[in-house]
XYZ file of C-alpha atoms in Angstrom:
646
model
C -0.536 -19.840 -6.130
C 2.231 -17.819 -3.757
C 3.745 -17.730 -7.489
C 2.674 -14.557 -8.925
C 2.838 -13.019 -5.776
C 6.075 -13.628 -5.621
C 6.954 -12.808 -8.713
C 5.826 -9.018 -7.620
C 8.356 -8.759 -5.268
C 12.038 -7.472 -4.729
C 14.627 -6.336 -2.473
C 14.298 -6.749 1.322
C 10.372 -7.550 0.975
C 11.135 -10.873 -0.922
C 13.190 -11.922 2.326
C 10.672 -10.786 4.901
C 7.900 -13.121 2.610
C 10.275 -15.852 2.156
C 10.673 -15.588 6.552
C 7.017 -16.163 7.028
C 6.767 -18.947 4.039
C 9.980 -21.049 4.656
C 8.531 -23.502 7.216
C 6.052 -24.391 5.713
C 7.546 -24.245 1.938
C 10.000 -26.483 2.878
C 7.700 -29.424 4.478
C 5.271 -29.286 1.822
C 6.937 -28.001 -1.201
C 10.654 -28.995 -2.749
C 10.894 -32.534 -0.510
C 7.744 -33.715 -2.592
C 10.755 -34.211 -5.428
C 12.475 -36.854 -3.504
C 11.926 -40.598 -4.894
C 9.481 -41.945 -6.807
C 10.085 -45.425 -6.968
C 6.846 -47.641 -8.776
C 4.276 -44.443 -7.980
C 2.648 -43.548 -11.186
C 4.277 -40.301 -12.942
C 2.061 -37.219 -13.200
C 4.953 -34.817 -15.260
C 7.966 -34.857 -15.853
C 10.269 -32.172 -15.757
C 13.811 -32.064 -17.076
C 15.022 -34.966 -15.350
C 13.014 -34.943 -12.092
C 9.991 -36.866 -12.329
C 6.413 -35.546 -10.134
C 4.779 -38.924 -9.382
C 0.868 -39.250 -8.082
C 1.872 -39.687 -4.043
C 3.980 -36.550 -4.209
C 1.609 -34.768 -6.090
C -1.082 -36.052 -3.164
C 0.768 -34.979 -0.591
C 1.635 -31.811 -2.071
C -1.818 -30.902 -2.519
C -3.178 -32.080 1.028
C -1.160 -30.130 2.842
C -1.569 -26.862 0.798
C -5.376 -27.544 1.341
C -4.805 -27.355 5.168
C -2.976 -24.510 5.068
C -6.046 -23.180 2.515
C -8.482 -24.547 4.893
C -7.041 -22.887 7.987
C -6.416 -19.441 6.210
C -10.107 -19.041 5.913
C -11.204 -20.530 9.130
C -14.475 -20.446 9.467
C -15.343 -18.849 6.103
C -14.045 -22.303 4.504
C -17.145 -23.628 2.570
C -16.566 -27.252 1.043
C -19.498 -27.080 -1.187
C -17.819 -23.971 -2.665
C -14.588 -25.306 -3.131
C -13.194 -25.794 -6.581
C -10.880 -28.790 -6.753
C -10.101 -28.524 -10.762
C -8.842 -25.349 -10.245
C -6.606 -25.874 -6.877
C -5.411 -29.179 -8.335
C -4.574 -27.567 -11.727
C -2.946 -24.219 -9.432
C -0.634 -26.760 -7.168
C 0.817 -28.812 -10.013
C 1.489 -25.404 -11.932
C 3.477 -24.567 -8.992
C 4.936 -27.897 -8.615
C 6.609 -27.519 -12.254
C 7.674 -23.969 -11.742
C 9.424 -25.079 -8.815
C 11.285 -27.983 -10.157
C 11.748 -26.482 -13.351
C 13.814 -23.097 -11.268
C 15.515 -25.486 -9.204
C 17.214 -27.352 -12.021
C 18.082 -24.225 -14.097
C 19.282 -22.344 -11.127
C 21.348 -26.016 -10.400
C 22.679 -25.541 -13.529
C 23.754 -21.898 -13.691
C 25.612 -22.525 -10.547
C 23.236 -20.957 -8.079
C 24.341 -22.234 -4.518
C 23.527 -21.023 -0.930
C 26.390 -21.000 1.332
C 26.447 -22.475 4.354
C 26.866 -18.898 5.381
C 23.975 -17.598 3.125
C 21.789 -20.597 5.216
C 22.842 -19.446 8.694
C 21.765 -15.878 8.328
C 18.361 -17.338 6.896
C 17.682 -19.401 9.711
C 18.808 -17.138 12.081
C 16.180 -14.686 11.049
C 13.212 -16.983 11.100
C 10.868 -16.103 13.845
C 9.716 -19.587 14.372
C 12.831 -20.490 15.220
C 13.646 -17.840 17.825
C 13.469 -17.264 21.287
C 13.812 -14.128 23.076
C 14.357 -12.666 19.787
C 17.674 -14.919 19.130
C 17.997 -17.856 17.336
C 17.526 -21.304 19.233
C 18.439 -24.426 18.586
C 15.678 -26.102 20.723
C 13.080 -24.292 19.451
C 14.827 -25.180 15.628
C 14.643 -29.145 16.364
C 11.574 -29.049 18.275
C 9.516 -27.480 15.245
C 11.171 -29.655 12.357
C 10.141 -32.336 14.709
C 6.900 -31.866 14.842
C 7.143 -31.674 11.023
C 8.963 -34.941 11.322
C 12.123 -33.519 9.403
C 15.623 -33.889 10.263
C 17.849 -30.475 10.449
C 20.375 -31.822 7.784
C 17.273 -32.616 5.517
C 15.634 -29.261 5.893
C 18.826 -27.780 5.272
C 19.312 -29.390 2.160
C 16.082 -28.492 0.811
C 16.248 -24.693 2.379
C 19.528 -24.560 0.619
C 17.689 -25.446 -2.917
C 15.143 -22.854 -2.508
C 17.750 -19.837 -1.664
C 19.483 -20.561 -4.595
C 15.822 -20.042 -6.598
C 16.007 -16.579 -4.636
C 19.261 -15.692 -5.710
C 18.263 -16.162 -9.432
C 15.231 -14.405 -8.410
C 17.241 -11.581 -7.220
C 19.814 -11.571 -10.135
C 17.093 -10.789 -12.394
C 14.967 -8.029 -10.278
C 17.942 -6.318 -9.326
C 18.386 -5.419 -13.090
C 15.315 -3.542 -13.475
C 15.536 0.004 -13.054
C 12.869 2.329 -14.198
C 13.163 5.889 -16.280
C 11.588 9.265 -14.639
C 9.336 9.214 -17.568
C 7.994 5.822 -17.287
C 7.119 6.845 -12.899
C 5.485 9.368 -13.825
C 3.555 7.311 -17.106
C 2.211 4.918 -14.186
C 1.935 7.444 -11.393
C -0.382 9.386 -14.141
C -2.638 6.074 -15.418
C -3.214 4.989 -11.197
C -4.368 8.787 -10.391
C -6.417 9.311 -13.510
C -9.508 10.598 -13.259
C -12.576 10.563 -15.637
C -15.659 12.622 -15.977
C -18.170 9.787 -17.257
C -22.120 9.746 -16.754
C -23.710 6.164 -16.508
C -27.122 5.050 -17.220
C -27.991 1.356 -15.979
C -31.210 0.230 -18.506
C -32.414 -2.860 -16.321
C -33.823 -5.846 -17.976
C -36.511 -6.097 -15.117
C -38.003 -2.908 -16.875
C -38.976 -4.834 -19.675
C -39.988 -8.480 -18.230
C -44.075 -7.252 -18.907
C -43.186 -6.806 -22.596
C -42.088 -9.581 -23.206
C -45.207 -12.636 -24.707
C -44.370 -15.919 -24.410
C -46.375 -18.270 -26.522
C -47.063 -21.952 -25.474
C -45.626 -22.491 -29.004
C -42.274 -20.872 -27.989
C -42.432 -22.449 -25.156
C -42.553 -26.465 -26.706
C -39.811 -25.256 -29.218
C -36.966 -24.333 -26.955
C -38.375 -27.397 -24.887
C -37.244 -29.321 -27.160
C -34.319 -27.747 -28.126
C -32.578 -27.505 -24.641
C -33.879 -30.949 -23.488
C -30.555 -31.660 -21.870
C -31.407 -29.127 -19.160
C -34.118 -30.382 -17.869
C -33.131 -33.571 -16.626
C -33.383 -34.153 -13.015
C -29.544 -35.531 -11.788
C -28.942 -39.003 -10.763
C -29.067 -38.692 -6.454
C -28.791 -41.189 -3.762
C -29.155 -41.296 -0.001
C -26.311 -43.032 2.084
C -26.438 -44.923 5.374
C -22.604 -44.731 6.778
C -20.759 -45.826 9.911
C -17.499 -43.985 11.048
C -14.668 -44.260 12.960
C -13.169 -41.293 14.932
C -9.672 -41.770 16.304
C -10.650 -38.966 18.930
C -13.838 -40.694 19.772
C -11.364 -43.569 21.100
C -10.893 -44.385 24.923
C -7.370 -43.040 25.880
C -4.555 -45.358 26.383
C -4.218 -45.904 30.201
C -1.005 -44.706 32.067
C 1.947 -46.814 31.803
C 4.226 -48.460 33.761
C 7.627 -47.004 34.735
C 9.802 -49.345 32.782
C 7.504 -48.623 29.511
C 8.558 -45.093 29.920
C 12.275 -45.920 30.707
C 11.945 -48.362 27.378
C 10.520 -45.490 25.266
C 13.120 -43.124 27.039
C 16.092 -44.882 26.376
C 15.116 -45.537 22.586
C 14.300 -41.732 21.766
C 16.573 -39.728 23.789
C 19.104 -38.688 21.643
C 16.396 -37.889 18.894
C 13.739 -36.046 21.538
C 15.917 -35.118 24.701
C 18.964 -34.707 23.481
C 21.176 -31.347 22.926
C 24.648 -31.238 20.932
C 27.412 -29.166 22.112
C 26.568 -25.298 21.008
C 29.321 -22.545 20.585
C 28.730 -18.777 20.959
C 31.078 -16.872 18.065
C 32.186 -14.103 16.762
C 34.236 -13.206 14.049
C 36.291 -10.330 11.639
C 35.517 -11.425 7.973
C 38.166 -9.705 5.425
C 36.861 -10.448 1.672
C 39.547 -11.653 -0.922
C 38.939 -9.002 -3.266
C 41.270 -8.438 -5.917
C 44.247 -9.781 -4.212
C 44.068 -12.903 -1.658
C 47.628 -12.205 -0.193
C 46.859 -8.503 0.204
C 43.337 -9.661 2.510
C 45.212 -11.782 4.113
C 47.999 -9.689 5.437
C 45.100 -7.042 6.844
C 43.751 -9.731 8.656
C 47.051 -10.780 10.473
C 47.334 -6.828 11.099
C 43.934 -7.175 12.388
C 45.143 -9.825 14.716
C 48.282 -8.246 16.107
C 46.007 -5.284 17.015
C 43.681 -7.927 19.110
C 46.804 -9.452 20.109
C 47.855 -5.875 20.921
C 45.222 -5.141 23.434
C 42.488 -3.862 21.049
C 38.792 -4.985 21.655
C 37.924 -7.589 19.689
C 34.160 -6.154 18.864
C 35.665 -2.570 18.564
C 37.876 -4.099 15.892
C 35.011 -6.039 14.036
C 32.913 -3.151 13.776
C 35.817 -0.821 11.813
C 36.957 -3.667 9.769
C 34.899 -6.180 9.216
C 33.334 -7.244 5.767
C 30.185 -9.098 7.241
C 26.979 -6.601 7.254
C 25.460 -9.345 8.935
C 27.511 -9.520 12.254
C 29.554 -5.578 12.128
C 27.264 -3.618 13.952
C 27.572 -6.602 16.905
C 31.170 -6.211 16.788
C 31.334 -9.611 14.960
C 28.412 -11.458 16.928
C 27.326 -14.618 15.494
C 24.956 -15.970 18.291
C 24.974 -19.835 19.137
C 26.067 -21.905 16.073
C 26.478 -25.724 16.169
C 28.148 -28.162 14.038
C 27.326 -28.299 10.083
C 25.956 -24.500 10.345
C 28.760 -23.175 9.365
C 31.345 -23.455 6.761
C 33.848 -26.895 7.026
C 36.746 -24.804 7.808
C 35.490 -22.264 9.919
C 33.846 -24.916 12.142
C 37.368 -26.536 12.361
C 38.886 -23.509 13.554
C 36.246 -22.823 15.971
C 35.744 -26.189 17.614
C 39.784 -26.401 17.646
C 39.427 -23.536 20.489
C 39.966 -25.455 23.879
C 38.205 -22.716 25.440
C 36.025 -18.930 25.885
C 39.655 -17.593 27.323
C 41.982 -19.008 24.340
C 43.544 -16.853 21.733
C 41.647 -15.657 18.147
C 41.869 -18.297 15.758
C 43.099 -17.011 12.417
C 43.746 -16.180 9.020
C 41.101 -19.296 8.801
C 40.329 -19.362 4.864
C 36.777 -19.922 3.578
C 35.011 -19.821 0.586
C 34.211 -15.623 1.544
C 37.133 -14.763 2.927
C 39.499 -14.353 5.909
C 38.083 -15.030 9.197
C 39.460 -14.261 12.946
C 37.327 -16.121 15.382
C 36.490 -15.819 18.792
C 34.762 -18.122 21.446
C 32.946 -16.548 23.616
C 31.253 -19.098 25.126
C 30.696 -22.798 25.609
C 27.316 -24.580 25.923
C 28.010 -28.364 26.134
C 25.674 -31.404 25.225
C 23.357 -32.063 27.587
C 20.883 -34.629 27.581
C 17.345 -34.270 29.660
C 17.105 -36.367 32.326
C 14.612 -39.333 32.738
C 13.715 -38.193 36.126
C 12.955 -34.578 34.971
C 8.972 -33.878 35.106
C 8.969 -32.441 31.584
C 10.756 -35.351 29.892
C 8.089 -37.695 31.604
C 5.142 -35.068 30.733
C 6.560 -35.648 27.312
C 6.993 -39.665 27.324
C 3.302 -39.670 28.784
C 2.608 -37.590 25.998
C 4.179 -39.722 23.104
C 2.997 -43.113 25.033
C -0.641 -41.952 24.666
C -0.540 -40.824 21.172
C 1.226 -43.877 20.058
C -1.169 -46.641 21.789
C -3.821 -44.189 20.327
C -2.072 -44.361 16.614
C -1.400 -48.168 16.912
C -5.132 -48.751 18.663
C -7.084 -46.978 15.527
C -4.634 -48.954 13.187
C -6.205 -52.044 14.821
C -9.908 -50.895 14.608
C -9.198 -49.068 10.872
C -8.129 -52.993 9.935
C -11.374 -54.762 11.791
C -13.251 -52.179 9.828
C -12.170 -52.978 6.779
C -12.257 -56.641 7.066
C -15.933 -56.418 8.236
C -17.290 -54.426 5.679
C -15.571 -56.284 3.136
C -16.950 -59.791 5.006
C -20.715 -58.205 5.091
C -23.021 -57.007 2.753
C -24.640 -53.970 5.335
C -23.709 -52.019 7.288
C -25.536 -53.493 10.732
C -23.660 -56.297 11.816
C -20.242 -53.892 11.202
C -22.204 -51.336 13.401
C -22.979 -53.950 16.026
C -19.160 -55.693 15.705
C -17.621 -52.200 16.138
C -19.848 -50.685 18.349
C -20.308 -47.616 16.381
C -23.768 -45.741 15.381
C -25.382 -46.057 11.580
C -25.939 -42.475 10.378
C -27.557 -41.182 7.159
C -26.966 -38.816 4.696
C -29.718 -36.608 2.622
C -30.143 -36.853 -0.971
C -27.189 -35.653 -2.813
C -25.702 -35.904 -6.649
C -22.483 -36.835 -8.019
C -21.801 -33.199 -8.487
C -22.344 -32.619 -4.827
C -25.833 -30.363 -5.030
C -27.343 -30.388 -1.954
C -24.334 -32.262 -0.221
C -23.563 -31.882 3.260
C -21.663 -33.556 6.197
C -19.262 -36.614 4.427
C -21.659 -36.239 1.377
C -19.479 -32.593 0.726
C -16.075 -34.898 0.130
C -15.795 -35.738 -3.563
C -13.769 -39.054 -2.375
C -17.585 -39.887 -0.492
C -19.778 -38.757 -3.928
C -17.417 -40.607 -6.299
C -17.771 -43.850 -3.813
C -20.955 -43.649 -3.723
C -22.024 -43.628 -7.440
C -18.963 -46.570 -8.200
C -20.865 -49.934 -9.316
C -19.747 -51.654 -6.342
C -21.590 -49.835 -4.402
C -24.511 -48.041 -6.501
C -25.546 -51.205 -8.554
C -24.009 -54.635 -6.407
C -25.086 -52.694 -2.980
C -21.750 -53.782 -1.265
C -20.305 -51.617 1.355
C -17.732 -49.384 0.477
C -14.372 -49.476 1.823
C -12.932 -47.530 4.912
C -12.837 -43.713 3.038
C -10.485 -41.215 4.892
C -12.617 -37.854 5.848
C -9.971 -36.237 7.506
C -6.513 -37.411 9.020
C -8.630 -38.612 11.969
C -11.657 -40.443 10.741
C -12.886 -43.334 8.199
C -16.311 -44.086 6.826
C -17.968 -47.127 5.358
C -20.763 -46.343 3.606
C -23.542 -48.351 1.800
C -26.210 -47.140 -0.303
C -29.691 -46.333 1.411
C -31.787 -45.155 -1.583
C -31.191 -44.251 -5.198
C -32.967 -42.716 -8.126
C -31.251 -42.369 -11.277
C -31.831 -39.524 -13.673
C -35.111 -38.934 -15.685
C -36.207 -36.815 -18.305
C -38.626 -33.638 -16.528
C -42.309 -33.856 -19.089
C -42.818 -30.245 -20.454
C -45.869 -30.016 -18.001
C -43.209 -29.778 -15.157
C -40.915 -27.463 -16.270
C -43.094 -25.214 -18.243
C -42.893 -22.365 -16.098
C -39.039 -22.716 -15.910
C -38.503 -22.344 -19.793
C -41.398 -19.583 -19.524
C -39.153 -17.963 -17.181
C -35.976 -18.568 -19.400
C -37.430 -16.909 -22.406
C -38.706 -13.950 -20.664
C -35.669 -13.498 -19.267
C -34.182 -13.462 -22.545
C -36.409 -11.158 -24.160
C -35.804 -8.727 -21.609
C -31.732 -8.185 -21.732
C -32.701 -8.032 -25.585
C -35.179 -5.076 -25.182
C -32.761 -3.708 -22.285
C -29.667 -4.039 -25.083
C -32.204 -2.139 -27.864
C -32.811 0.710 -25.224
C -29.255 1.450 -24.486
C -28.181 0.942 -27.936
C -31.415 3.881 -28.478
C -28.951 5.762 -25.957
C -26.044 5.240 -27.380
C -27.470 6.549 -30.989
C -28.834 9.612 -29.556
C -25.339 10.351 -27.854
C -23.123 10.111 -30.953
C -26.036 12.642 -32.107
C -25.060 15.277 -30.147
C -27.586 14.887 -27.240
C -26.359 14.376 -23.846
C -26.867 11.250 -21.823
C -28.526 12.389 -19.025
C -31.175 14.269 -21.198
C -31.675 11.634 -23.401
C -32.182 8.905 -20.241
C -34.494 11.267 -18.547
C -36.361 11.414 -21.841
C -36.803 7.292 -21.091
C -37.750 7.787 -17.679
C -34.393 6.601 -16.533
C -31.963 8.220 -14.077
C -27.976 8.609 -14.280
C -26.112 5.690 -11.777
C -23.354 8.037 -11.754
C -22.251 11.732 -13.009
C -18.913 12.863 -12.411
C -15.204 12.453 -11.663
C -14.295 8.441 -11.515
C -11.106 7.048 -9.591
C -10.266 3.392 -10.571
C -12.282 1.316 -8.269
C -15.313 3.201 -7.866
C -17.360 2.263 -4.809
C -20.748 3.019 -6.415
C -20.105 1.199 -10.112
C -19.352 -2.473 -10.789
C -16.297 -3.532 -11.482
C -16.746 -4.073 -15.582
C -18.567 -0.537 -15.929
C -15.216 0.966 -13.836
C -13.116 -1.222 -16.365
C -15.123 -0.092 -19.494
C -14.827 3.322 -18.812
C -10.982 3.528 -17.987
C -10.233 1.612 -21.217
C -11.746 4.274 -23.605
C -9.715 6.371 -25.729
C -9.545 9.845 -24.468
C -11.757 12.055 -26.150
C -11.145 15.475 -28.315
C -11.868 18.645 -26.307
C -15.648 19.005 -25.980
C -16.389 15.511 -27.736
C -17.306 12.791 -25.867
C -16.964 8.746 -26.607
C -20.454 6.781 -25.845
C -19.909 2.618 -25.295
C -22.529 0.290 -23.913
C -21.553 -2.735 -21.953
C -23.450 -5.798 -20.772
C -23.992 -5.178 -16.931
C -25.552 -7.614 -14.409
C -29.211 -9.306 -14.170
C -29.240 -8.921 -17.734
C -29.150 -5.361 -17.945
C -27.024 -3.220 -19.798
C -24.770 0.096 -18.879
C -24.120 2.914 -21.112
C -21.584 4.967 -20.529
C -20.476 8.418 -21.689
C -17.118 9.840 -21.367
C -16.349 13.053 -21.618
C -12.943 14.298 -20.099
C -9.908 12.434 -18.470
C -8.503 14.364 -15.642
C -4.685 13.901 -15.211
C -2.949 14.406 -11.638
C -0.886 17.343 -11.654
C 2.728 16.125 -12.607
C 5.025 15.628 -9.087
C 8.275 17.035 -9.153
C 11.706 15.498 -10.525
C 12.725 14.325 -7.147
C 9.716 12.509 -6.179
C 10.104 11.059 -9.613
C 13.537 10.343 -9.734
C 15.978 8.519 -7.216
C 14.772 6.125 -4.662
C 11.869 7.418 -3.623
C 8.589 5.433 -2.092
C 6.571 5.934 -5.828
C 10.251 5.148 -8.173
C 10.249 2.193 -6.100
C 6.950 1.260 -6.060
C 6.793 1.540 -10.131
C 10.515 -0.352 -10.082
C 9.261 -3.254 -7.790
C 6.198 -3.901 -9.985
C 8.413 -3.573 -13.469
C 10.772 -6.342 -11.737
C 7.960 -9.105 -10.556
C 7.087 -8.877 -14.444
C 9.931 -8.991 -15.575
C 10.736 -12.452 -13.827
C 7.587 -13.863 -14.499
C 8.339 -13.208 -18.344
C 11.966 -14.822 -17.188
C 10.340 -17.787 -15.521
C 8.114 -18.670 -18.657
C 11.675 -18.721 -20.384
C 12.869 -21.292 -18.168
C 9.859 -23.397 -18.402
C 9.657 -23.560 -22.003
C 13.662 -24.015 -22.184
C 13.287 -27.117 -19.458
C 11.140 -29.967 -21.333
C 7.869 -30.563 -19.387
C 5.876 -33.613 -20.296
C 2.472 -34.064 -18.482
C 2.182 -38.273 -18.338
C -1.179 -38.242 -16.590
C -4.048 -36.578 -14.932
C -3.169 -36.193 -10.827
C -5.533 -37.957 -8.513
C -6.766 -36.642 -5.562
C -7.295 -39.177 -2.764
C -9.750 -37.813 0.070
C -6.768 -37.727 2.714
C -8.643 -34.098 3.632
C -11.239 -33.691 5.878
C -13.852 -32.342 2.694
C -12.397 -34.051 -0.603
């Protein structure tokens, strides 16, 4: 979905998109290649296998994010799952198939390349600096480990470097800005006559004749759908009664097992540093840098020093500056070097070799490992915190169980109500395709429960059905009525209404065709609509996107050819409610041509033209990867209702 978008997109705006994405990309999108074990197979691709649970996961949590995105404007009943399950394995294939080609063609992100990625995050930041507690606390809450979200960041920077490799390529020719600077500012003089099929409706005789033959011949549609009514109890972890407070040593228990996981804070170390790249000769780098050094050694500033010299874009304008940095963040050797430092007032370490260069580090400062307190009032807020939600977790665990056991034991849903303590509720009618569905009777896991045999024909109750990651239902059917044939009595009036209908566009399509004739006669549209009692939509200059003109009479108009001076091209086009719009062109107005500069160089509309050539330009690149990386779909994915509305 985030796909083509991407795809658009070069230079520093891919990085500021990839900021605000990598969170969440990295909990919901490359980890969902990790096992697989006996799960069912959905595709394989290359040698990476998507299996049904990572495809499930995959697509609940891009539903959330969907679902919260539109807030309130989220309507289940309008929802299309096909498509957003067919759109998140799509995107589930383009990723693995980019990660094992850019594997393969020796993409890698440093651990350099990873530091100034994660340094830049906002979500990881505090007072507009990177911060480790704010880093942990979030992947937490994600229930990731650092090294594992760094080993799956890592995988998706190397995509972006490919990415990069090929947009940086594209370049684009004076001639070709000025080609798409001239087709977005285009102009065109059209006039446009709606002919509405409503004009025509009392025209149109329907005999009862008619009427009994397309009956008959469309049968299928009248058919009233199979519907049922549900009775349903449910459990709502947030209904529950709150675990009570606990007892000191419970907290000290669950203290003393979490606190190097939760309260915990390795040793940090504030750095800077003077890279010096290899470039064409190693020994030659190296012997600047020891210059470098006896200058520092000299007396020089260190940060005066780093901002002549160094080679790092990233950290030369802070005189070297590379914030807080703990262990595995940076490069093996350079974290050697900079954890050998006994202290903030030893020498610069140095030459220290890495994979990018010389390095001369300095310590600036020491933050050591701490670990919270027990005693501290946050650290108990917290253990309070995790004590309730646990007892809650394990308590619903215990009721989700009884629940299942009892509806599974009983053949209705009262004595499970009673046992449980929980209230029967009822649906309305609804169908298998959802019409009229609302409440639990919107979530396709519900519908498809509720017309299975077990339930539908042997009455059972259903088992526990997740509506959302807080709440179960067992439901049992109330009342059903399957699907019947409608007599022609009953639906008369609809097919009446179907065949009028008809008649009408057709009499609407001969009018404007009557138009269109008289155009390519020589007579102008406006006269020869006036002559039918019918009034020009539009007359005049059109921009692309026309406020007053649908979208397909805009796109109609834009696509004819350009006509000879004085002639003018004529085109009808179906239009909505049946109607149909004619439209005459009869001169395209060109923007005047800007000047070489604004054409040429790096300028705002070069780029703009550039930026768009390059997202194509990948996408075509991307299909070549997927068809050169074998992709064989195994089976249809599943979607189990672990959402609140499928």
């Amino acid at each position: 979905m985030l796909q083509s978008i991407r795809d658009r997109l070069t230079g520093p705006i891919v990085w500021f998109v990839i900021a605000l994405i990598a969170v969440p990309f990295a909990f919901w999108g490359i980890q969902s290649f990790g096992g697989g074990g006996a799960d069912p197979v959905v595709v394989k691709v290359g040698d990476q296998k998507i299996t049904q649970a990572q495809f499930r996961q995959t697509y609940d949590q891009r539903y959330q994010q969907y679902r919260s995105l539109l807030g309130e404007s989220f309507r289940a009943d309008l929802f299309d799952e096909n498509r957003f399950r067919e759109l998140t394995l799509d995107d589930m294939v383009q990723e693995s198939a980019m990660r094992q080609y850019a594997r393969s063609a020796g993409y890698r992100a440093s651990d350099a390349t990873l530091r100034d990625f994660l340094i830049t995050v906002p979500a990881f930041q505090k007072d507009g600096k990177f911060s480790s507690d704010s880093y942990r606390a979030l992947l937490e809450q994600q229930g990731m480990k650092p090294d594992a979200y760094e080993r799956q960041l890592r995988e998706s920077l190397a995509i972006e470097q490919l990415r990069n490799a090929v947009q940086s390529t594209s370049f684009v020719t004076a001639e070709q800005t000025w080609a798409a600077h001239r087709l977005e500012k285009q102009t065109r003089r059209i006039t446009v006559v709606q002919v509405s099929a409503k004009n025509f409706r009392d025209q149109v005789k329907v005999t009862d004749a008619e009427i009994a033959d397309r009956y008959e011949t469309d049968k299928s549609r009248y058919q009233t759908a199979e519907r049922v009514k549900l009775a349903y109890v449910e459990l709502d972890r947030n209904q529950l009664a709150t675990a009570g407070a606990p007892a000191p040593e419970v907290l000290k228990a669950l203290y003393d097992a979490e606190k190097e996981a939760r309260f915990a804070s390795p040793e940090e170390r504030r750095a800077s540093h003077i890279l010096v790249n290899f470039g064409a000769d190693k020994a030659a780098a190296k012997k600047k840098t020891e210059d470098l050094l006896a200058k520092i050694k000299g007396g020089q500033d260190f940060a005066q020093v780093a901002r002549e010299a160094s080679d790092d874009p990233g950290s030369k304008a802070q005189g070297g500056d590379l914030g807080w940095v703990r262990k595995g963040m940076m490069a093996p050797k350079f974290e050697e070097a900079l954890y050998g430092i006994p202290d903030a007032g030893a020498d610069v370490a140095g030459p220290v070799e890495t994979e990018f260069g010389w390095h001369l580090i300095k310590l600036v400062e020491i933050k050591a490992a701490t670990i919270r307190p027990f005693e501290d009032a946050a650290v108990q807020a917290e253990l309070v915190e995790a004590y309730g939600t646990r007892e809650g977790e394990k308590r619903f665990q215990e009721l989700s169980s009884k629940l299942e056991a009892l509806a599974f034991e009983n053949t209705s849903l009262e004595p499970v109500a009673a046992e449980m303590k929980l209230e029967i509720k009822s649906t309305d009618w609804f169908t298998r395709s959802g019409g009229a569905g609302t409440g639990i009777a919107a979530i396709e896991a519900v519908r498809q429960t509720a017309f299975s045999s077990e339930v539908l024909q042997d009455g059972e109750n259903s088992k526990p059905i997740p509506v959302s990651d807080d709440a179960l239902v067992v439901i049992h059917k109330s009342e059903h009525e399957p699907a019947r044939q409608r007599p022609l009595d009953e639906v008369k009036e609809l097919v009446r209404e179907t065949l009028v209908t008809e008649g009408a566009a057709k009499l609407a399509r001969e009018a404007a065709d009557s138009l269109v004739a008289k155009v390519k006669a020589g007579e102008g549209l406006r006269e020869a609509a006036t002559a039918q009692g019918l009034t020009p939509q539009f007359d005049g200059e059109a921009q692309r996107g026309q406020a007053e003109l649908e979208g397909p009479v805009v796109d109609a108009a834009f696509r004819m050819a350009r006509p000879a001076q004085g002639a003018t091209h004529v085109e009808a086009i179906a239009a909505g409610n049946g109607g149909t719009a004619v439209i005459a062109l009869s001169a395209v107005i060109d923007p005047p041509r800007p000047d070489d500069a604004t054409l040429g160089g790096d300028g705002a509309l070069q780029s703009r033209v550039r930026d768009s050539l390059a997202g194509a330009e990948f996408g075509a690149y991307r299909k070549s990867v997927e068809n050169e990386i074998e992709v064989e779909k195994v089976q249809a994915p599943e979607v189990k209702a672990d959402n609140p509305e499928l």
